[in-house]
Amino acid sequence: MAAVTFPAVSGSWSKANMSAAAWKRHIIRQLKHRDRTQKYMYQDLIKSYNKLLERTKIFDPLNERLQVEFLNIFSDHLNSRLDVTSTVHRLEDPETLQLQHQKEVTKLEKTNGELAVQIYELGQNLQIKQKELEELQSRLKGVEGFFSGVVKRNVELHESVKKITCENTNIKQRYDELLKQHRTKEEELQKITNDLSEATAGIVKLKSLQADDMNNDNDRECQARWAKQLASAAAKVIDTTPKTVQCNEDTANTDEAPAVIRRAFRSASATFLSPIFTLKENILYKMRRVESLCDDFKGPSFVCWSSRLPTKALEIVEAHESDINAAKFSSISQTLATGGDDRIIKLWDVVAGRLESRTSLQRSSSGITSIEFDPTGYRILAASYEGAVHLWEVNACRPTYVLTGHRHKVTAAKFKSLYHQAVTGSFDRTLKIWDLNRGACTDTIQVSSYCSDVVSLEFLVISGHHDKKIRFWDCRTKVCTNEIPVEGRVTSLNVTCDHSQLLSCSRDDTLKVVDLRKMNCCRQTFRADGFKCGSDITKAIFSPDGSFVTAGSADGTLFVWNVKTGKLEASLAGQHNSCVNAVTWSTSGEYVVSVDRGKKAVLWSDY
């Protein structure tokens, strides 16, 4: 059988740029041409050759045995004549050679077909790679353009960075200069402030010395004037004595002599006593003036020597038509004042362990938040929700003054040590000091939080706030001199009669006692199981002798602690059904009154 060749096919591969579709068509045409020229011509020969191969396979075992025998017989001969026998053995029969040749041809054809397929695939891959290469080249051009733009932008940014760096350096230099100037100015300001403080202290000291000198001069002048008046009066007495003796005898024997003598004596006595009376009146006037000034600083005239521990409810009354917010005993009697959301202040007298209604004050336009008696017991200061404070005479039907100026509800109003002055605290974050003689505000202190209660000493105002702080204010300079932090919002403040201890109640369910004589340090803290501060207006109070503190709880229980021992002395429950807002202790120490949100007032005592 002749070897199969592909001359046309091999010629077709020389066209490297032929498209894939044309190349496929060319291969198909060549294969069809080969079938027409070679397959049909050798069809019979191929069939005969196949039959011959089938027959040859039958003789393969016999041929193998013969070859083995032949090799055994001629092994010696083959060894002696290696060159000849090797040549002879290499010569095989024509059929074997033909089979081998056919196998090699078949193998070559197969290899040729595989190579043709590989060439085709490689051509396809080559075209794909060429397209990808073209795409990559186009992308490369775009990337190179973008990169050139980025490089240009980078150069511009570097220049901008250099420029900004220079500007920042200049700004930093200016900032350092300004900072240096600022520090210099601060040092100058601090120096000026220190100098001003020293100058102020010097001026205050100088004024104090001048006042002392002036007082001493006034005293010396008064003493000199009194001595002069006494000497003048004594001299006048001495001068009148000879005049009474110089009467002649004639006149002495007449009836007119006694009259003359009597007139002379009257004149002398009048002349003598007149400066004495004038001096006495001046002294009495000055004493009354000093007493009136001292009256502005002294406390109530009634002193409680021992307070009784309340153990029993003597009477329960429905005192108002709505919530009761405040209650206060008079400082000179057993008169009680209560006020609440019904805009009425009611006065009660405690008679034989009972509350007897006395009168009502009904000129407030909104609910009452705080009540305070002045030390004389004849005036009442009441704060209200409308931002106003009312000053009543106890026996009057309408308020003497209505103090307006707060922008929010007034939570506390207290008399100062000078009874013609008052201090108020409000939710508008201000404290105001009022002149009650004129009904005008004299000073306003700005604070940083809602004010819940205030107390006033001679030159000091103490305020409790919602930011959990107690603040101390100097009324003369309106400066906060001290702050005491607590754990909850402050609801009330109260001081002892000797102004040595301060009691605060806060929403962390504790009562604290602050010693005002020892740098305002917290001395005691009172707690109890079941005690809960029920609202932002819950009031706690000292007993008149300062031996007990009492406050009402949210569940209506009244708690009493011993200040000396710090222990809970009494827990009075069962009379109030709602939160106790305020508690007040009579000045005699005999009675305690508690008021609640349920319109009730309960009178307590120890019998």
Coordinates of C-alpha atoms in Angstrom, one line a residue:
M1 CA 0.0 0.0 0.0
A2 CA 1.4 3.4 -1.0
A3 CA 2.1 6.0 1.7
V4 CA -0.6 8.7 2.2
T5 CA 0.7 12.1 1.6
F6 CA -0.8 15.6 1.8
P7 CA 0.9 17.7 -0.6
A8 CA -1.9 20.1 -1.0
V9 CA -2.4 20.3 2.7
S10 CA 1.3 21.0 3.3
G11 CA 1.1 23.7 0.7
S12 CA -1.9 25.3 2.3
W13 CA 0.1 25.8 5.6
S14 CA 2.4 28.2 3.9
K15 CA -0.4 30.7 4.0
A16 CA 0.0 31.9 7.5
N17 CA -2.5 34.7 7.3
M18 CA -5.4 32.6 6.0
S19 CA -8.5 33.0 8.0
A20 CA -9.8 30.1 10.0
A21 CA -13.0 29.5 7.9
A22 CA -11.1 29.4 4.6
W23 CA -8.5 27.0 6.1
K24 CA -11.2 24.6 7.3
R25 CA -12.9 24.6 3.8
H26 CA -9.5 24.0 2.2
I27 CA -8.9 20.9 4.4
I28 CA -12.3 19.5 3.7
R29 CA -11.8 19.9 0.0
Q30 CA -8.4 18.1 0.2
L31 CA -9.8 15.2 2.2
K32 CA -12.6 14.8 -0.3
H33 CA -10.1 14.8 -3.2
R34 CA -8.0 12.2 -1.5
D35 CA -11.0 10.0 -1.0
R36 CA -11.9 10.2 -4.6
T37 CA -8.3 9.5 -5.9
Q38 CA -7.0 6.9 -3.4
K39 CA -9.8 5.3 -1.4
Y40 CA -11.9 3.9 -4.3
M41 CA -8.8 2.7 -6.3
Y42 CA -7.4 0.6 -3.5
Q43 CA -10.6 -0.6 -2.0
D44 CA -10.2 -4.2 -3.2
L45 CA -6.6 -4.4 -2.3
I46 CA -7.3 -3.2 1.2
K47 CA -10.0 -5.9 1.7
S48 CA -7.5 -8.6 0.4
Y49 CA -4.8 -7.3 2.7
N50 CA -7.1 -7.4 5.6
K51 CA -8.0 -11.0 4.9
L52 CA -4.4 -11.9 4.6
L53 CA -3.7 -10.3 7.9
E54 CA -6.4 -12.4 9.5
R55 CA -4.9 -15.6 8.1
T56 CA -1.4 -14.5 9.2
K57 CA -2.6 -14.2 12.8
I58 CA -3.4 -17.9 12.8
F59 CA 0.2 -18.8 12.0
D60 CA 1.7 -16.4 14.5
P61 CA 2.1 -19.1 17.4
L62 CA 3.6 -21.6 15.0
N63 CA 5.9 -19.0 13.6
E64 CA 7.1 -18.1 17.1
R65 CA 7.9 -21.8 18.0
L66 CA 9.8 -22.2 14.7
Q67 CA 11.7 -19.1 15.4
V68 CA 12.7 -20.4 18.8
E69 CA 13.8 -23.8 17.5
F70 CA 15.7 -22.1 14.7
L71 CA 17.4 -20.0 17.2
N72 CA 18.4 -22.9 19.4
I73 CA 19.7 -25.0 16.5
F74 CA 21.8 -22.2 15.0
S75 CA 22.9 -20.6 18.3
D76 CA 26.4 -21.9 18.0
H77 CA 26.7 -21.1 14.4
L78 CA 25.4 -17.6 15.2
N79 CA 28.0 -17.2 17.9
S80 CA 30.8 -18.2 15.6
R81 CA 29.7 -16.0 12.8
L82 CA 28.3 -13.0 14.6
D83 CA 28.6 -10.5 11.8
V84 CA 27.0 -12.7 9.2
T85 CA 24.3 -14.1 11.4
S86 CA 23.4 -10.7 12.7
T87 CA 23.0 -9.5 9.2
V88 CA 21.0 -12.5 8.3
H89 CA 18.8 -12.2 11.4
R90 CA 18.2 -8.5 10.7
L91 CA 16.8 -9.5 7.4
E92 CA 13.3 -10.5 7.9
D93 CA 10.6 -11.8 5.7
P94 CA 8.7 -9.4 3.4
E95 CA 5.4 -9.8 5.2
T96 CA 6.9 -8.8 8.5
L97 CA 8.5 -5.9 6.9
Q98 CA 5.3 -5.0 5.2
L99 CA 3.4 -5.2 8.5
Q100 CA 6.0 -3.0 10.2
H101 CA 5.9 -0.6 7.3
Q102 CA 2.1 -0.5 7.5
K103 CA 2.2 0.1 11.3
E104 CA 4.7 2.9 10.8
V105 CA 2.6 4.5 8.1
T106 CA -0.5 4.3 10.2
K107 CA 1.4 5.7 13.1
L108 CA 2.8 8.5 11.0
E109 CA -0.7 9.2 9.6
K110 CA -2.1 9.4 13.1
T111 CA 0.8 11.6 14.1
N112 CA 0.3 13.7 11.1
G113 CA -3.4 14.2 11.9
E114 CA -2.7 15.1 15.5
L115 CA -0.1 17.5 14.4
A116 CA -2.5 19.0 11.9
V117 CA -5.1 19.4 14.7
Q118 CA -2.5 20.9 16.9
I119 CA -1.4 23.3 14.2
Y120 CA -5.0 24.4 13.7
E121 CA -5.5 24.9 17.4
L122 CA -2.2 26.7 17.7
G123 CA -3.3 28.9 14.8
Q124 CA -6.6 29.7 16.5
N125 CA -4.7 30.4 19.8
L126 CA -2.3 32.6 17.9
Q127 CA -5.1 34.6 16.5
I128 CA -6.7 34.9 19.9
K129 CA -3.4 35.9 21.4
Q130 CA -2.9 38.5 18.7
K131 CA -6.3 40.0 19.4
E132 CA -5.5 40.0 23.1
L133 CA -2.2 41.5 22.4
E134 CA -3.8 44.2 20.3
E135 CA -6.3 44.9 23.1
L136 CA -3.5 45.0 25.7
Q137 CA -1.5 47.3 23.5
S138 CA -4.5 49.6 23.2
R139 CA -5.0 49.4 27.0
L140 CA -1.3 50.0 27.5
K141 CA -1.6 53.2 25.4
G142 CA -4.5 54.3 27.6
V143 CA -2.7 53.4 30.8
E144 CA 0.4 55.2 29.5
G145 CA -1.8 58.3 28.8
F146 CA -3.4 58.0 32.3
F147 CA 0.0 57.5 33.9
S148 CA 1.4 60.5 32.2
G149 CA -1.6 62.5 33.5
V150 CA -1.0 61.0 37.0
V151 CA 2.6 61.9 36.8
K152 CA 1.7 65.5 35.8
R153 CA -0.9 65.7 38.6
N154 CA 1.7 64.3 41.0
V155 CA 4.1 67.0 40.1
E156 CA 1.4 69.6 40.6
L157 CA 0.5 68.1 44.0
H158 CA 4.1 68.1 45.0
E159 CA 4.3 71.8 44.1
S160 CA 1.1 72.4 46.0
V161 CA 2.4 70.5 49.0
K162 CA 5.5 72.6 49.0
K163 CA 3.5 75.7 48.8
I164 CA 1.1 74.6 51.6
T165 CA 4.1 73.5 53.7
C166 CA 5.6 77.0 53.3
E167 CA 2.2 78.6 54.3
N168 CA 1.9 76.2 57.3
T169 CA 5.4 77.2 58.3
N170 CA 4.5 80.8 58.2
I171 CA 1.2 80.2 60.0
K172 CA 3.1 78.2 62.7
Q173 CA 5.5 81.0 63.1
R174 CA 2.7 83.5 63.5
Y175 CA 0.9 81.1 65.9
D176 CA 4.0 80.8 68.0
E177 CA 4.3 84.6 68.1
L178 CA 0.6 85.0 69.0
L179 CA 0.9 82.2 71.6
K180 CA 3.9 83.9 73.1
Q181 CA 2.0 87.2 73.1
H182 CA -1.0 85.5 74.6
R183 CA 1.1 84.0 77.4
T184 CA 2.6 87.4 78.0
K185 CA -0.8 89.0 78.2
E186 CA -2.0 86.2 80.5
E187 CA 0.9 86.8 82.8
E188 CA 0.2 90.5 82.7
L189 CA -3.5 89.9 83.4
Q190 CA -2.6 87.6 86.2
K191 CA -0.3 90.1 87.6
I192 CA -2.9 92.9 87.3
T193 CA -5.5 90.6 88.9
N194 CA -3.2 89.9 91.8
D195 CA -2.4 93.5 92.1
L196 CA -6.1 94.3 91.9
S197 CA -6.8 91.7 94.6
E198 CA -4.1 93.1 96.8
A199 CA -5.3 96.6 96.2
T200 CA -8.9 95.6 96.9
A201 CA -7.8 93.9 100.1
G202 CA -5.7 96.9 101.0
I203 CA -8.6 99.2 100.3
V204 CA -11.0 97.0 102.3
K205 CA -8.5 97.0 105.2
L206 CA -7.9 100.7 104.9
K207 CA -11.7 101.3 104.8
S208 CA -12.1 99.1 107.9
L209 CA -9.3 101.0 109.7
Q210 CA -10.9 104.3 108.6
A211 CA -14.3 103.1 109.8
D212 CA -12.7 102.0 113.1
D213 CA -11.0 105.4 113.4
M214 CA -14.2 107.2 112.6
N215 CA -16.1 105.1 115.1
N216 CA -13.4 105.8 117.7
D217 CA -13.5 109.5 116.8
N218 CA -17.3 109.5 117.1
D219 CA -17.1 107.8 120.4
R220 CA -14.5 110.3 121.7
E221 CA -16.6 113.2 120.3
C222 CA -19.7 111.8 122.0
Q223 CA -17.8 111.3 125.3
A224 CA -16.4 114.8 125.1
R225 CA -19.8 116.3 124.3
W226 CA -21.4 114.4 127.1
A227 CA -18.6 115.5 129.5
K228 CA -18.9 119.1 128.3
Q229 CA -22.7 119.0 128.8
L230 CA -22.2 117.5 132.3
A231 CA -19.6 120.2 133.1
S232 CA -21.8 122.9 131.7
A233 CA -24.7 121.7 133.8
A234 CA -22.6 121.5 136.9
A235 CA -21.2 125.1 136.3
K236 CA -24.7 126.4 135.9
V237 CA -25.7 125.0 139.2
I238 CA -22.7 126.6 140.9
D239 CA -23.3 130.0 139.3
T240 CA -27.0 130.1 140.4
T241 CA -26.2 129.6 144.1
P242 CA -24.9 133.1 144.9
K243 CA -27.8 134.7 143.1
T244 CA -30.2 133.1 145.6
V245 CA -28.0 134.4 148.5
Q246 CA -27.6 138.0 147.3
C247 CA -31.1 139.1 148.3
N248 CA -31.1 142.1 150.7
E249 CA -32.7 141.9 154.0
D250 CA -35.6 144.1 153.1
T251 CA -36.7 142.0 150.4
A252 CA -36.0 139.0 152.5
N253 CA -38.6 140.1 155.1
T254 CA -41.2 140.7 152.5
D255 CA -43.7 138.2 151.2
E256 CA -42.0 138.3 147.8
A257 CA -38.8 136.8 149.1
P258 CA -40.0 133.2 149.1
A259 CA -41.3 133.6 145.7
V260 CA -38.0 135.0 144.4
I261 CA -36.2 132.2 146.1
R262 CA -38.6 129.7 144.8
R263 CA -38.2 131.1 141.3
A264 CA -34.5 131.1 141.6
F265 CA -34.5 127.5 142.8
R266 CA -36.8 126.5 140.0
S267 CA -34.6 128.2 137.5
A268 CA -31.5 126.5 138.9
S269 CA -33.1 123.1 139.0
A270 CA -34.5 123.5 135.5
T271 CA -31.1 124.7 134.3
F272 CA -29.5 121.8 136.0
L273 CA -31.9 119.1 135.0
S274 CA -32.4 120.2 131.4
P275 CA -29.0 119.0 130.1
I276 CA -29.4 115.9 132.2
F277 CA -32.7 115.1 130.6
T278 CA -31.3 115.9 127.2
L279 CA -28.4 113.6 127.8
K280 CA -30.7 110.9 129.1
E281 CA -32.9 111.2 126.0
N282 CA -29.9 111.0 123.7
I283 CA -28.6 108.0 125.6
L284 CA -32.0 106.3 125.5
Y285 CA -32.3 107.1 121.8
K286 CA -28.9 105.6 121.1
M287 CA -29.8 102.5 123.2
R288 CA -33.0 102.1 121.4
R289 CA -31.2 102.5 118.1
V290 CA -28.6 99.9 119.1
E291 CA -31.4 97.5 120.3
S292 CA -33.3 98.0 117.0
L293 CA -30.1 97.2 115.1
C294 CA -29.4 94.2 117.3
D295 CA -33.0 93.0 116.8
D296 CA -32.1 92.6 113.1
F297 CA -29.6 89.9 114.0
K298 CA -31.0 88.0 116.9
G299 CA -33.2 84.9 116.5
P300 CA -36.6 84.2 117.8
S301 CA -37.3 85.2 121.3
F302 CA -38.7 81.8 122.3
V303 CA -36.0 79.1 122.8
C304 CA -36.8 75.4 122.9
W305 CA -34.7 73.6 125.5
S306 CA -35.8 70.0 124.6
S307 CA -37.7 68.7 121.6
R308 CA -40.1 65.8 122.1
L309 CA -39.9 62.7 119.9
P310 CA -43.2 62.4 118.0
T311 CA -44.8 58.9 118.5
K312 CA -48.5 59.4 118.0
A313 CA -50.9 61.1 115.5
L314 CA -53.1 63.4 117.5
E315 CA -55.3 64.6 114.6
I316 CA -55.6 64.1 110.8
V317 CA -57.4 66.8 108.8
E318 CA -58.0 67.4 105.1
A319 CA -56.4 70.8 105.1
H320 CA -56.7 71.8 101.4
E321 CA -58.6 70.9 98.2
S322 CA -55.5 69.7 96.4
D323 CA -51.8 68.8 97.0
I324 CA -50.2 70.5 100.0
N325 CA -46.6 71.6 99.2
A326 CA -45.5 73.6 102.3
A327 CA -46.1 73.9 106.0
K328 CA -44.5 76.1 108.6
F329 CA -44.9 76.9 112.3
S330 CA -44.7 80.4 113.6
S331 CA -41.5 81.3 115.6
I332 CA -43.4 82.9 118.5
S333 CA -46.6 80.8 118.8
Q334 CA -48.3 77.6 118.0
T335 CA -49.7 79.0 114.8
L336 CA -49.3 76.8 111.7
A337 CA -49.4 78.0 108.0
T338 CA -50.0 75.5 105.1
G339 CA -50.1 76.1 101.4
G340 CA -50.6 74.1 98.3
D341 CA -51.8 73.9 94.7
D342 CA -55.3 75.4 95.6
R343 CA -53.6 78.8 95.8
I344 CA -54.6 79.3 99.4
I345 CA -52.6 79.8 102.6
K346 CA -54.4 78.5 105.6
L347 CA -53.5 79.5 109.2
W348 CA -54.2 77.0 112.0
D349 CA -53.9 77.2 115.8
V350 CA -52.8 74.1 117.8
V351 CA -55.1 74.0 120.8
A352 CA -55.1 71.1 123.2
G353 CA -53.6 68.7 120.7
R354 CA -56.0 69.7 117.9
L355 CA -55.7 71.8 114.7
E356 CA -58.3 74.6 114.7
S357 CA -58.7 76.7 111.5
R358 CA -58.0 80.3 112.0
T359 CA -58.1 82.2 108.7
S360 CA -57.2 81.9 105.0
L361 CA -55.1 84.1 102.8
Q362 CA -56.4 84.0 99.2
R363 CA -54.7 86.5 97.0
S364 CA -52.2 84.2 95.2
S365 CA -52.9 83.5 91.5
S366 CA -51.1 80.2 91.4
G367 CA -50.0 77.3 93.7
I368 CA -47.9 77.9 96.8
T369 CA -44.4 76.2 96.8
S370 CA -42.9 77.6 100.0
I371 CA -43.9 79.4 103.3
E372 CA -41.8 81.2 105.8
F373 CA -42.7 83.2 109.0
D374 CA -40.5 86.1 109.9
P375 CA -39.0 86.0 113.5
T376 CA -41.7 88.3 114.8
G377 CA -44.4 85.9 113.7
Y378 CA -46.5 88.7 112.2
R379 CA -45.5 88.4 108.5
I380 CA -45.5 85.5 106.0
L381 CA -43.4 85.1 102.9
A382 CA -44.9 82.7 100.3
A383 CA -43.4 81.6 97.0
S384 CA -45.6 80.5 94.1
Y385 CA -45.6 78.8 90.7
E386 CA -46.3 82.1 88.8
G387 CA -42.8 83.4 89.5
A388 CA -43.9 85.8 92.2
V389 CA -43.4 86.0 96.0
H390 CA -46.2 87.3 98.3
L391 CA -45.6 89.1 101.6
W392 CA -48.6 89.0 103.9
E393 CA -49.4 90.4 107.3
V394 CA -50.8 87.6 109.3
N395 CA -53.9 89.7 110.2
A396 CA -54.4 91.2 106.8
C397 CA -56.6 89.8 104.0
R398 CA -54.4 90.8 101.1
P399 CA -50.6 90.7 100.6
T400 CA -48.5 93.8 101.5
Y401 CA -46.2 93.3 98.5
V402 CA -46.1 91.0 95.5
L403 CA -42.5 90.6 94.5
T404 CA -42.2 89.9 90.7
G405 CA -39.1 89.4 88.7
H406 CA -38.4 85.7 88.4
R407 CA -39.2 84.2 84.9
H408 CA -40.0 80.7 86.3
K409 CA -41.6 79.3 89.4
V410 CA -40.1 80.3 92.7
T411 CA -39.2 77.3 94.8
A412 CA -38.0 79.0 98.0
A413 CA -38.4 82.4 99.8
K414 CA -36.7 83.1 103.1
F415 CA -36.2 86.1 105.4
K416 CA -32.6 87.2 105.8
S417 CA -31.0 88.1 109.2
L418 CA -32.1 91.6 108.5
Y419 CA -35.8 91.2 108.6
H420 CA -36.5 93.9 106.0
Q421 CA -34.7 91.7 103.5
A422 CA -35.5 88.4 101.8
V423 CA -33.8 86.0 99.4
T424 CA -35.6 83.8 96.8
G425 CA -34.5 81.0 94.6
S426 CA -36.2 80.0 91.3
F427 CA -36.1 77.5 88.4
D428 CA -34.9 80.4 86.2
R429 CA -31.4 79.8 87.6
T430 CA -31.2 83.0 89.7
L431 CA -31.1 84.0 93.4
K432 CA -32.7 87.4 94.2
I433 CA -32.3 89.6 97.3
W434 CA -35.3 91.8 98.0
D435 CA -35.8 95.0 100.1
L436 CA -39.2 94.4 101.7
N437 CA -39.6 98.0 102.8
R438 CA -39.6 99.1 99.1
G439 CA -40.8 95.8 97.6
A440 CA -37.9 95.9 95.1
C441 CA -35.1 93.5 94.0
T442 CA -31.7 94.8 95.1
D443 CA -29.3 92.1 93.8
T444 CA -29.5 89.1 91.4
I445 CA -27.1 86.2 91.5
Q446 CA -26.8 84.0 88.4
V447 CA -26.5 80.3 89.1
S448 CA -25.8 77.4 86.8
S449 CA -28.6 75.0 87.7
Y450 CA -32.2 75.0 88.9
C451 CA -32.5 76.1 92.5
S452 CA -34.7 74.0 94.8
D453 CA -34.2 75.6 98.2
V454 CA -32.2 78.4 100.0
V455 CA -31.3 79.3 103.5
S456 CA -29.8 82.7 104.6
L457 CA -27.3 83.7 107.2
E458 CA -25.9 87.1 108.0
F459 CA -23.8 87.6 104.8
L460 CA -24.2 84.2 103.4
V461 CA -26.8 82.5 101.2
I462 CA -26.8 78.7 100.8
S463 CA -28.6 77.2 97.9
G464 CA -29.4 73.6 96.8
H465 CA -29.6 72.7 93.1
H466 CA -30.6 70.0 90.7
D467 CA -27.0 69.5 89.5
K468 CA -26.4 67.7 92.8
K469 CA -24.5 70.6 94.5
I470 CA -24.9 72.8 97.5
R471 CA -23.4 76.3 96.9
F472 CA -22.4 79.0 99.3
W473 CA -22.7 82.6 98.1
D474 CA -21.3 85.8 99.6
C475 CA -24.1 88.4 99.4
R476 CA -21.7 91.3 99.3
T477 CA -19.6 90.1 96.3
K478 CA -22.2 87.7 94.7
V479 CA -19.4 85.1 94.4
C480 CA -19.7 81.4 95.1
T481 CA -17.3 80.7 97.9
N482 CA -17.7 77.0 98.2
E483 CA -19.5 74.0 96.7
I484 CA -20.4 70.7 98.3
P485 CA -21.4 67.8 95.9
V486 CA -24.0 65.2 96.9
E487 CA -25.2 62.1 95.2
G488 CA -28.6 63.3 94.0
R489 CA -30.7 66.4 93.2
V490 CA -31.0 68.6 96.3
T491 CA -34.7 69.0 97.4
S492 CA -34.4 71.0 100.6
L493 CA -32.0 72.8 103.0
N494 CA -32.4 73.7 106.7
V495 CA -30.2 75.1 109.4
T496 CA -30.2 74.9 113.2
C497 CA -31.1 77.9 115.3
D498 CA -27.5 78.6 116.2
H499 CA -26.5 78.4 112.4
S500 CA -23.9 75.8 113.1
Q501 CA -25.3 72.9 111.1
L502 CA -26.9 72.5 107.7
L503 CA -29.3 69.7 106.8
S504 CA -29.8 68.7 103.1
C505 CA -32.2 66.2 101.6
S506 CA -31.5 64.8 98.1
R507 CA -33.0 62.4 95.6
D508 CA -30.5 59.7 96.4
D509 CA -32.7 59.0 99.5
T510 CA -30.2 60.4 102.0
L511 CA -30.1 63.3 104.5
K512 CA -26.7 64.9 105.1
V513 CA -25.6 67.2 108.0
V514 CA -22.9 69.7 107.1
D515 CA -20.9 71.4 109.9
L516 CA -20.7 75.1 109.0
R517 CA -18.0 75.7 111.5
K518 CA -15.5 73.2 110.2
M519 CA -14.9 74.2 106.6
N520 CA -18.4 73.1 105.6
C521 CA -17.6 69.4 105.8
C522 CA -20.2 66.7 105.7
R523 CA -20.5 65.3 109.3
Q524 CA -23.4 62.8 109.1
T525 CA -25.4 60.9 106.6
F526 CA -28.9 59.5 107.4
R527 CA -30.4 56.6 105.6
A528 CA -33.1 54.1 106.4
D529 CA -34.7 51.0 104.9
G530 CA -38.0 52.2 103.3
F531 CA -37.1 55.8 103.2
K532 CA -37.4 57.2 99.7
C533 CA -37.4 60.9 98.7
G534 CA -40.6 61.1 96.8
S535 CA -40.3 64.4 94.9
D536 CA -38.1 67.4 94.1
I537 CA -39.9 69.4 96.8
T538 CA -39.6 67.0 99.7
K539 CA -38.6 69.0 102.8
A540 CA -36.5 67.8 105.7
I541 CA -36.1 69.8 108.9
F542 CA -34.1 70.0 112.2
S543 CA -36.0 69.9 115.5
P544 CA -35.9 73.3 117.3
D545 CA -33.1 72.2 119.6
G546 CA -31.2 70.5 116.8
S547 CA -31.3 67.0 118.4
F548 CA -33.5 65.3 115.7
V549 CA -34.0 65.5 112.0
T550 CA -37.2 64.4 110.3
A551 CA -38.4 63.8 106.7
G552 CA -41.3 62.1 105.0
S553 CA -41.0 59.3 102.5
A554 CA -42.7 58.5 99.2
D555 CA -45.0 55.9 100.8
G556 CA -46.3 58.3 103.5
T557 CA -44.0 57.2 106.4
L558 CA -42.5 59.8 108.6
F559 CA -38.8 59.1 109.7
V560 CA -37.1 60.7 112.7
W561 CA -33.3 60.3 113.3
N562 CA -31.2 61.2 116.3
V563 CA -28.5 63.7 115.4
K564 CA -26.2 62.7 118.3
T565 CA -26.3 59.0 117.8
G566 CA -27.1 58.9 114.0
K567 CA -29.7 56.2 114.7
L568 CA -33.3 56.0 113.5
E569 CA -35.5 56.9 116.4
A570 CA -39.0 56.5 114.9
S571 CA -40.7 55.4 111.8
L572 CA -44.3 56.6 111.8
A573 CA -46.5 54.9 109.2
G574 CA -50.2 54.4 108.5
Q575 CA -51.5 58.0 108.5
H576 CA -50.5 59.2 105.1
N577 CA -51.5 57.4 101.9
S578 CA -49.3 59.4 99.5
C579 CA -45.9 61.1 99.3
V580 CA -45.1 63.4 102.3
N581 CA -44.0 66.8 100.8
A582 CA -43.1 68.8 103.9
V583 CA -42.6 68.5 107.7
T584 CA -42.5 71.3 110.3
W585 CA -41.7 71.3 114.0
S586 CA -43.3 73.7 116.4
T587 CA -40.9 76.2 118.1
S588 CA -41.8 74.7 121.5
G589 CA -40.6 71.3 120.3
E590 CA -43.9 69.7 121.3
Y591 CA -45.7 69.2 118.0
V592 CA -44.8 68.0 114.5
V593 CA -47.0 68.5 111.4
S594 CA -46.6 66.6 108.1
V595 CA -48.4 67.3 104.9
D596 CA -48.8 65.2 101.8
R597 CA -50.1 65.1 98.2
G598 CA -53.4 63.6 99.4
K599 CA -54.6 66.9 100.9
K600 CA -53.9 65.7 104.5
A601 CA -52.2 67.4 107.4
V602 CA -51.2 65.2 110.4
L603 CA -50.5 66.5 113.8
W604 CA -47.9 64.4 115.8
S605 CA -46.7 64.5 119.4
D606 CA -45.5 62.1 122.1
Y607 CA -48.8 61.7 124.0

